[in-house]
Short mmCIF file of C-alpha atoms and ligand atoms in Angstrom, two decimals:
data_model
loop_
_atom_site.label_atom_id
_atom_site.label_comp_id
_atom_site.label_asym_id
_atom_site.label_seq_id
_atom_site.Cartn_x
_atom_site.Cartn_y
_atom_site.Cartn_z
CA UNK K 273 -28.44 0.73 -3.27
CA UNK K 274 -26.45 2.84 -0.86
CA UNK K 275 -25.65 5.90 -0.98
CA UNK K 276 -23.48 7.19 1.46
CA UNK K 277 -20.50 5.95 3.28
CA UNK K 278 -21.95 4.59 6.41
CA UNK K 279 -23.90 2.07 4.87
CA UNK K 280 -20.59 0.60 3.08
CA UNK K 281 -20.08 -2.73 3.86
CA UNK K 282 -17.16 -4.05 4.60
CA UNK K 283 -15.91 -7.22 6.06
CA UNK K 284 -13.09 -9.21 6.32
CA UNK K 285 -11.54 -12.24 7.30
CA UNK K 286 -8.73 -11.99 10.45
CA UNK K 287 -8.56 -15.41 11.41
CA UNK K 288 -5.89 -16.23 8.75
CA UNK K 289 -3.36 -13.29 11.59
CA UNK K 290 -2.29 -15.72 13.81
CA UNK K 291 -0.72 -17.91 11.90
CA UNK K 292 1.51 -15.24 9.72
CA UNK K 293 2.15 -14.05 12.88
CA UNK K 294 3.30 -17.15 14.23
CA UNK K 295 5.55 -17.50 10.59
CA UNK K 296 6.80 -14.35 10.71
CA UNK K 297 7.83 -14.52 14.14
CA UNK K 298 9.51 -17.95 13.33
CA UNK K 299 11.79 -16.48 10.59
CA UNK K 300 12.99 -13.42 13.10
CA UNK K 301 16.06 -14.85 14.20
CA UNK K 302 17.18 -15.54 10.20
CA UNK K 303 17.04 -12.04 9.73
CA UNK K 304 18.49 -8.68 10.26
CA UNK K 305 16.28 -6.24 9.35
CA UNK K 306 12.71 -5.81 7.90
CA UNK K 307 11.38 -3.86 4.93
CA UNK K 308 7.66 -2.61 5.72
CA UNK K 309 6.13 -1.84 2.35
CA UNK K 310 3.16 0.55 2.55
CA UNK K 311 1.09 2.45 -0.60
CA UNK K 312 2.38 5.42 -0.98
CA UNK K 313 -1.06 6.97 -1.60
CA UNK K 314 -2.30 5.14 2.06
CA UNK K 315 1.07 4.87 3.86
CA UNK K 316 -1.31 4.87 7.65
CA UNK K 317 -4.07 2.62 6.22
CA UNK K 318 -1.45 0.33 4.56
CA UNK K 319 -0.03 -0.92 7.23
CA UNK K 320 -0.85 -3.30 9.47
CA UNK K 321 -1.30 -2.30 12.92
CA UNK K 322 0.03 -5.56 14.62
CA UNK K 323 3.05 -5.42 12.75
CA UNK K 324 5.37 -3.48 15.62
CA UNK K 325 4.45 -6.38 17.82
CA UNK K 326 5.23 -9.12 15.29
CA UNK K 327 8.64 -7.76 14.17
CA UNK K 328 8.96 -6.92 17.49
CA UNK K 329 12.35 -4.78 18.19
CA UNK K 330 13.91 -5.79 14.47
CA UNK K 331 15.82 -2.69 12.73
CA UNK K 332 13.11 -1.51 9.81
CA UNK K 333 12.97 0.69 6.92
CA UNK K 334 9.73 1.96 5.22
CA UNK K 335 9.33 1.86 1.61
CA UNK K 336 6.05 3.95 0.56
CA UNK K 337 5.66 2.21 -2.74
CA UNK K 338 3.58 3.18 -6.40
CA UNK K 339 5.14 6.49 -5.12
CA UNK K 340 4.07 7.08 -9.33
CA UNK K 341 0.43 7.54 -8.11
CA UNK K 342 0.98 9.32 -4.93
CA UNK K 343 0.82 13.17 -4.57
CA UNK K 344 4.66 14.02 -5.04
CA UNK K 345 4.70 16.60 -1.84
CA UNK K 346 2.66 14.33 0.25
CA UNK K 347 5.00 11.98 -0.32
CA UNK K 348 7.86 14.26 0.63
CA UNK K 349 5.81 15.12 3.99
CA UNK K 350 5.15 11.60 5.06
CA UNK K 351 9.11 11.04 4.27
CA UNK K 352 9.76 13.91 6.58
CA UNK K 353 7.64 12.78 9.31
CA UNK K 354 9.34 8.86 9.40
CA UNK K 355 12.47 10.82 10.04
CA UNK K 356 11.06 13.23 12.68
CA UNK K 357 9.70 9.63 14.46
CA UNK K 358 13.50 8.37 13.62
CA UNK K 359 12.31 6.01 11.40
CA UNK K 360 14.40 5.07 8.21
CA UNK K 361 11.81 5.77 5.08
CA UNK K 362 12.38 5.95 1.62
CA UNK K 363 10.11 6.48 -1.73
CA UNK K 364 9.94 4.31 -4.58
CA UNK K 365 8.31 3.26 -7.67
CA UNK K 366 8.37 -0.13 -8.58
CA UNK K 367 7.03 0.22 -11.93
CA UNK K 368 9.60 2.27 -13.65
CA UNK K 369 12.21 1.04 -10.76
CA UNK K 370 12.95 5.02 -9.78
CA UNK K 371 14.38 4.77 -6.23
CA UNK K 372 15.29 1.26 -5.71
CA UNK K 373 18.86 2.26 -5.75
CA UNK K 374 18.52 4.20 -2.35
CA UNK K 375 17.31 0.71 -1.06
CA UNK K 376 20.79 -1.12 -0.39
CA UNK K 377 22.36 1.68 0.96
CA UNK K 378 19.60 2.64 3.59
CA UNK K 379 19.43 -0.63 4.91
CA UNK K 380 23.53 -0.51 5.15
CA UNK K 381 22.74 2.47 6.96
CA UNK K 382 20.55 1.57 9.53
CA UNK K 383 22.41 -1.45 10.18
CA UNK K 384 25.77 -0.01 10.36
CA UNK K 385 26.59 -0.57 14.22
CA UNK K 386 25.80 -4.25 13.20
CA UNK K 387 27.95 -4.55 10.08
CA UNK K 388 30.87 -2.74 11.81
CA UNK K 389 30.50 -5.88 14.93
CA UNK K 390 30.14 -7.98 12.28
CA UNK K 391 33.66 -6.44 10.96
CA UNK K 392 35.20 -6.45 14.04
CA UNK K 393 34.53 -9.81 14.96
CA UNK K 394 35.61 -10.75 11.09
CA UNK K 395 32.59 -11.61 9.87
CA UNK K 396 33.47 -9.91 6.88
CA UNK K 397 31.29 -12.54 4.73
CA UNK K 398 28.23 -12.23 6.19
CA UNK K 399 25.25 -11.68 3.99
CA UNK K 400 22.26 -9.14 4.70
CA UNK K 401 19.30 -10.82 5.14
CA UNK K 402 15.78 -9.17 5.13
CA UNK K 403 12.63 -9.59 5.60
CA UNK K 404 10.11 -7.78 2.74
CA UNK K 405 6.32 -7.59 4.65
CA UNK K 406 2.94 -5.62 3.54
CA UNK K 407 -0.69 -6.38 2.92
CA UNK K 408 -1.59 -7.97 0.07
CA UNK K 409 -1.13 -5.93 -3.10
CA UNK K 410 1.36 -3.35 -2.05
CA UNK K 411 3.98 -4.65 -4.16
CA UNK K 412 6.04 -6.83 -2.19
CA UNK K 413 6.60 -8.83 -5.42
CA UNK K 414 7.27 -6.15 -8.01
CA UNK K 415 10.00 -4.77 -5.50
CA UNK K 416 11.55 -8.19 -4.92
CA UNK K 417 11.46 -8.90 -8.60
CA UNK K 418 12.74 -5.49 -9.58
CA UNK K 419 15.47 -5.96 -6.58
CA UNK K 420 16.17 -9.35 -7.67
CA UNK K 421 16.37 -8.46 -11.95
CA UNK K 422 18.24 -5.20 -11.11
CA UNK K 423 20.98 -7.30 -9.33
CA UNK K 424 20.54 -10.28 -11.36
CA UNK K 425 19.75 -12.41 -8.25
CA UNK K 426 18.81 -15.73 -8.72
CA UNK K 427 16.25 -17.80 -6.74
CA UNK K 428 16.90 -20.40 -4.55
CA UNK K 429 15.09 -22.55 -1.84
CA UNK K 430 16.86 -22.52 1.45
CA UNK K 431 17.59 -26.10 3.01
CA UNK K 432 16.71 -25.62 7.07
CA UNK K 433 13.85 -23.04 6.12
CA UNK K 434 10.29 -23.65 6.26
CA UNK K 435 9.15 -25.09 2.91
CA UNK K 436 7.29 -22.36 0.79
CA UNK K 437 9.74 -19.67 2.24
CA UNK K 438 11.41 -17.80 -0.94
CA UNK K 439 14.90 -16.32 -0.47
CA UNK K 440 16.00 -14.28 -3.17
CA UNK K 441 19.99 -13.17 -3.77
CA UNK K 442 19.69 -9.60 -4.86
CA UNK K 443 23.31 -8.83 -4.70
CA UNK K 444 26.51 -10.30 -2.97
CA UNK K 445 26.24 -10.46 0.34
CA UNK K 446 22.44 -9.04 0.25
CA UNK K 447 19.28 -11.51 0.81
CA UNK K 448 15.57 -10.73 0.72
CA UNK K 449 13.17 -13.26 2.32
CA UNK K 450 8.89 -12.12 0.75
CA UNK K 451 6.50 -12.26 3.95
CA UNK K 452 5.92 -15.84 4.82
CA UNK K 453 2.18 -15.95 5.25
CA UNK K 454 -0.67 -13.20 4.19
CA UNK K 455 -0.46 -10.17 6.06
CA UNK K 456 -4.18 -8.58 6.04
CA UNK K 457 -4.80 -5.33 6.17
CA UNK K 458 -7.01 -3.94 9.41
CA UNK K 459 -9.83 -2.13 9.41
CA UNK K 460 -11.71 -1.74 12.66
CA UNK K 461 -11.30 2.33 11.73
CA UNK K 462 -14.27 2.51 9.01
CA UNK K 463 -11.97 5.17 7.23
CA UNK K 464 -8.66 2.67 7.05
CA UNK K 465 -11.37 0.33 5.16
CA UNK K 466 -12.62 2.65 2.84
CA UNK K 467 -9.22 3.68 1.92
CA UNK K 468 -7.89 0.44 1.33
CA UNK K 469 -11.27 -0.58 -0.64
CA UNK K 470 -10.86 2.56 -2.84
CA UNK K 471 -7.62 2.10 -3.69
CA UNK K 472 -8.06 -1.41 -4.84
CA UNK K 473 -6.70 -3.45 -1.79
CA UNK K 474 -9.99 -5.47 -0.74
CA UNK K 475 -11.18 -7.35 -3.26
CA UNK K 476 -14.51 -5.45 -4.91
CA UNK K 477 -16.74 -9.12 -4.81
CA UNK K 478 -16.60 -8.92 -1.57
CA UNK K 479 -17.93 -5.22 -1.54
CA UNK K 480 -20.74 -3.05 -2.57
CA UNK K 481 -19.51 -1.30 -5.21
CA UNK K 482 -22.20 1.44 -5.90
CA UNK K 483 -21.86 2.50 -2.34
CA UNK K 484 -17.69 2.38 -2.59
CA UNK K 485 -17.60 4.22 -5.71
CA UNK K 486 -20.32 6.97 -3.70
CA UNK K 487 -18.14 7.39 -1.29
CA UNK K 488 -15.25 8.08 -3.35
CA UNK K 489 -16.95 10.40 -5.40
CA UNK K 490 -17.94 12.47 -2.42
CA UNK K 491 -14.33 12.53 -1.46
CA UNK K 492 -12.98 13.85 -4.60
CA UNK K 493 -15.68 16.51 -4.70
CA UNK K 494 -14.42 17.99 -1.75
CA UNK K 495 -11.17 17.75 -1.73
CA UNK K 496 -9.99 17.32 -5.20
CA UNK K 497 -13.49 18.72 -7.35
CA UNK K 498 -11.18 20.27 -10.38
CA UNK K 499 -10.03 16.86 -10.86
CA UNK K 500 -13.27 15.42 -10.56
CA UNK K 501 -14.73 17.72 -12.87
CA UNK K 502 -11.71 17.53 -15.33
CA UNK K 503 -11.95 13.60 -16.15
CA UNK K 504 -15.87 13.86 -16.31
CA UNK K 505 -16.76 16.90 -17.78
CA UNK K 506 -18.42 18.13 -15.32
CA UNK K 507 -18.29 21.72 -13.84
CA UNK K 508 -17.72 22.92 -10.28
CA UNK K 509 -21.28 24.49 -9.78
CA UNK K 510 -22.75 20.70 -10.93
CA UNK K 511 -21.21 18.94 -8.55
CA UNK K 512 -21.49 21.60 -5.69
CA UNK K 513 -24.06 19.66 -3.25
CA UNK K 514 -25.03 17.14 -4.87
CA UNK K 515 -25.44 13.42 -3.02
CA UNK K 516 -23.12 10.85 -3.92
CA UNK K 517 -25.85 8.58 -5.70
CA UNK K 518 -26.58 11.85 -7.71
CA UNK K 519 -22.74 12.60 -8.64
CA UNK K 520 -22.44 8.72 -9.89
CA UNK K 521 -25.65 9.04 -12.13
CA UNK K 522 -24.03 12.50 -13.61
CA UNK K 523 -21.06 10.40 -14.85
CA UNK K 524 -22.90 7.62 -15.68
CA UNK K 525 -24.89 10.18 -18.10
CA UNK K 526 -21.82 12.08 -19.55
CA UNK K 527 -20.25 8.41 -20.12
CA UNK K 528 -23.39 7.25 -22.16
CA UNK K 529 -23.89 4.26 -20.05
CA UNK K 530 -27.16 3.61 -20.37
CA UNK K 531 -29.36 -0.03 -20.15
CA UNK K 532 -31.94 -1.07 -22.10
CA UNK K 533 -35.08 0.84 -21.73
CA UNK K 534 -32.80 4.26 -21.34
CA UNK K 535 -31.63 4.17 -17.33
CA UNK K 536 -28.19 5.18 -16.00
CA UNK K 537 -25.95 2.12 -15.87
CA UNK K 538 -24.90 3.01 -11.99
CA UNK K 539 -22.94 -0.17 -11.59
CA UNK K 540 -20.87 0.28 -14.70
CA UNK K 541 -20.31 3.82 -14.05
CA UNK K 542 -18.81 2.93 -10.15
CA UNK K 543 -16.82 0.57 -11.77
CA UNK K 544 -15.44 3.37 -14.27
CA UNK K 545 -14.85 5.24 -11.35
CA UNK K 546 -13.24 3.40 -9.07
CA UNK K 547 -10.95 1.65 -11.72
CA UNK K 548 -9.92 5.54 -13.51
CA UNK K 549 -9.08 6.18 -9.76
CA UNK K 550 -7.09 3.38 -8.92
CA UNK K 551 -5.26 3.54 -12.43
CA UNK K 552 -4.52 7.31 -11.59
CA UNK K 553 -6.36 8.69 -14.28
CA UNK K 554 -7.84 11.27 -11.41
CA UNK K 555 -4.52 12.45 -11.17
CA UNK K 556 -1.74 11.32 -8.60
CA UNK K 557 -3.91 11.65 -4.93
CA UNK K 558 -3.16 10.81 -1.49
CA UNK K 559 -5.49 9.56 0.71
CA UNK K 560 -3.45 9.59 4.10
CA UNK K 561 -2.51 13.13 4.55
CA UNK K 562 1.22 13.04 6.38
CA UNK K 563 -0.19 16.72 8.37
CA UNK K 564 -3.03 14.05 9.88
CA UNK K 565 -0.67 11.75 11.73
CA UNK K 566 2.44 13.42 13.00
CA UNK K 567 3.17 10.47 15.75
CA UNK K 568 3.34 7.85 13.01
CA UNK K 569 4.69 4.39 14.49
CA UNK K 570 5.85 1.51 12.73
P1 G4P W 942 2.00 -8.10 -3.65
O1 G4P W 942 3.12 -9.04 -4.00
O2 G4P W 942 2.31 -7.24 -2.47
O3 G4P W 942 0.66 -8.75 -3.50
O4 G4P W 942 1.84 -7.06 -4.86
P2 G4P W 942 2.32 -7.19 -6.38
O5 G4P W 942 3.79 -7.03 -6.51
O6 G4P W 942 1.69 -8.38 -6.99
O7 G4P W 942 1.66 -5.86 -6.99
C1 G4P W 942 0.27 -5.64 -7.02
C2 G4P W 942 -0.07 -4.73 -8.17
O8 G4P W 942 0.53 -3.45 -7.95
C3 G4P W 942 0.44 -5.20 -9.54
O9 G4P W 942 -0.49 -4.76 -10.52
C4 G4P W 942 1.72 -4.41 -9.72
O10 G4P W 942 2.10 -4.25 -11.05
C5 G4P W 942 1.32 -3.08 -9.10
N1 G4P W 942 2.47 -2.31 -8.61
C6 G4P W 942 3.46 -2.74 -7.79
N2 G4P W 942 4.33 -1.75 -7.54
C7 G4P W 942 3.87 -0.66 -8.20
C8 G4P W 942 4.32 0.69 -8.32
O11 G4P W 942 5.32 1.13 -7.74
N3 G4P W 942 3.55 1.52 -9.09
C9 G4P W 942 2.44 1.11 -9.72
N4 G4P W 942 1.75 2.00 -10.44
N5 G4P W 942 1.98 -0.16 -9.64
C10 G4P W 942 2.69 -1.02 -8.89
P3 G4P W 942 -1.51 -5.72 -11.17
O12 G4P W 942 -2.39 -4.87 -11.99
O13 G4P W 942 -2.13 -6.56 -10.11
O14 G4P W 942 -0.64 -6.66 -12.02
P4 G4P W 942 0.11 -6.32 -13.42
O15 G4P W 942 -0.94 -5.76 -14.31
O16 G4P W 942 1.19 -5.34 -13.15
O17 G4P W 942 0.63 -7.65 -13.83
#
């Protein structure tokens, strides 16, 4: 069993880059613009490092999506600091749909030189096409769906585009293209892979969970212990020094998850943990504090 975050072990799989690269790059020329999605709650850890060379010099726009389980002024920082790095950002929830609306217009907006050549040289017809990439599980579907019911789009396979390549009509004149290929996350910084593993983004088989769920719980005790002690029952002076191992066993206790013969059910109890975090039972949280990286690039 581990019990602290250096012996978490992750791994992953990166082979599988070159080839979305090579699709995405293939597909730059159909479009105009690309959406980046990121999670709200990681928007640094969320995104894929390699994706300013891949989109290369393409107009973008950041959604920071589940913005419903984010920390509401965090989220208004990390807005603020896209726009002091002149990048076009915008917040949104994709379960409820708040924000979508702002979608449309922003992209109009950053692409306005375009549409006014487009004008000029009477293009006048000319549909919007973008490009919707993020690592797996960010929401790239909900937000084309939501897009696509909100503006009852239909669905259609383009002739001339790679097979497997879904276009979706989300309004006149407006075209949304999901990421052709899987865009993994990266984690060669240990704390962009425990970030991504705690909020749900690498699959748990593939990870220790005891350890994970240690780590978190070390996390929340200092930075967000009310919260910590609020869902659990537990109070401050508890869970002041304790190690992570003995934090998980606490819960496991106040939970009544016990096996046969009377021990702590650890496993079930990191499970409880990480899934009551992920669902936002904790309470909305950020992980990526906007203060942390002011020279954000995207
Ligand atoms: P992907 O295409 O990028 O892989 O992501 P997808 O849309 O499949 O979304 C992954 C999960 O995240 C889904 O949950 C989805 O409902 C949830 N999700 C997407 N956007 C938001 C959001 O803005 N807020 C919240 N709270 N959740 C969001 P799931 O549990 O995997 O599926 P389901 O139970 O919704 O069917």
């Amino acid at each position: 069993m581990n019990n602290n975050t250096d012996n978490l072990n992750i791994q992953w799989f990166p082979g599988h880059m070159t080839k979305t690269k090579r699709k995405i790059g293939s597909q730059l020329k159909l479009i105009d613009a690309v959406a980046v999605l990121l999670d709200a709650r990681v928007p640094y850890s969320s995104c894929n490092p390699d994706l300013r060379s891949i989109i290369n010099n393409k107009p973008r726009i950041v959604i920071l999506n589940k913005c419903d389980m984010a920390d509401q002024s965090e989220t208004k920082k990390w807005l603020k600091v896209f726009k002091d790095n002149n990048i076009s950002a915008i917040a949104l929830d994709c379960k409820t749909g708040k924000g979508l609306n702002a979608f449309i217009p922003t992209v109009k907006n950053v692409l306005a030189d375009r549409i006014k050549a487009w004008r000029s040289k009477g293009m006048t017809g000319r549909a919007i096409k973008v490009m919707v990439v993020g690592i797996p599980n960010v929401g790239k579907s909900s937000f084309i769906n939501r897009m696509a019911r909100q503006n009852r789009a239909k669905t259609e396979d383009r002739p001339g585009v790679t097979r497997g390549n879904q276009w979706f009509t989300v309004s006149k004149g407006f075209e949304l293209l999901d990421t052709p290929g899987v865009l993994w996350p990266k984690f060669d910084d240990k704390l962009v892979g425990e970030r991504l593993a705690y909020i749900g983004s690498i699959r748990d088989e593939i990870l220790d969970t005891e350890g994970l769920a240690c780590g978190l719980l070390v996390y929340l005790r200092d930075n967000h212990g009310s919260a910590l002690c609020q869902r659990y029952k537990l109070s401050e002076d508890e869970i002041k020094d304790k190690q992570s191992y003995e934090l998980l066993s606490m819960i496991g206790r106040k939970r009544g998850m016990l096996i046969p013969g009377g021990e702590i059910d650890t496993e079930r109890a990191a499970a409880t943990v990480l899934d009551e975090f992920r669902s936002a039972a904790l309470g909305r949280i950020t992980l990526d504090r906007a203060e942390d990286y002011p020279n954000v690039r995207i």
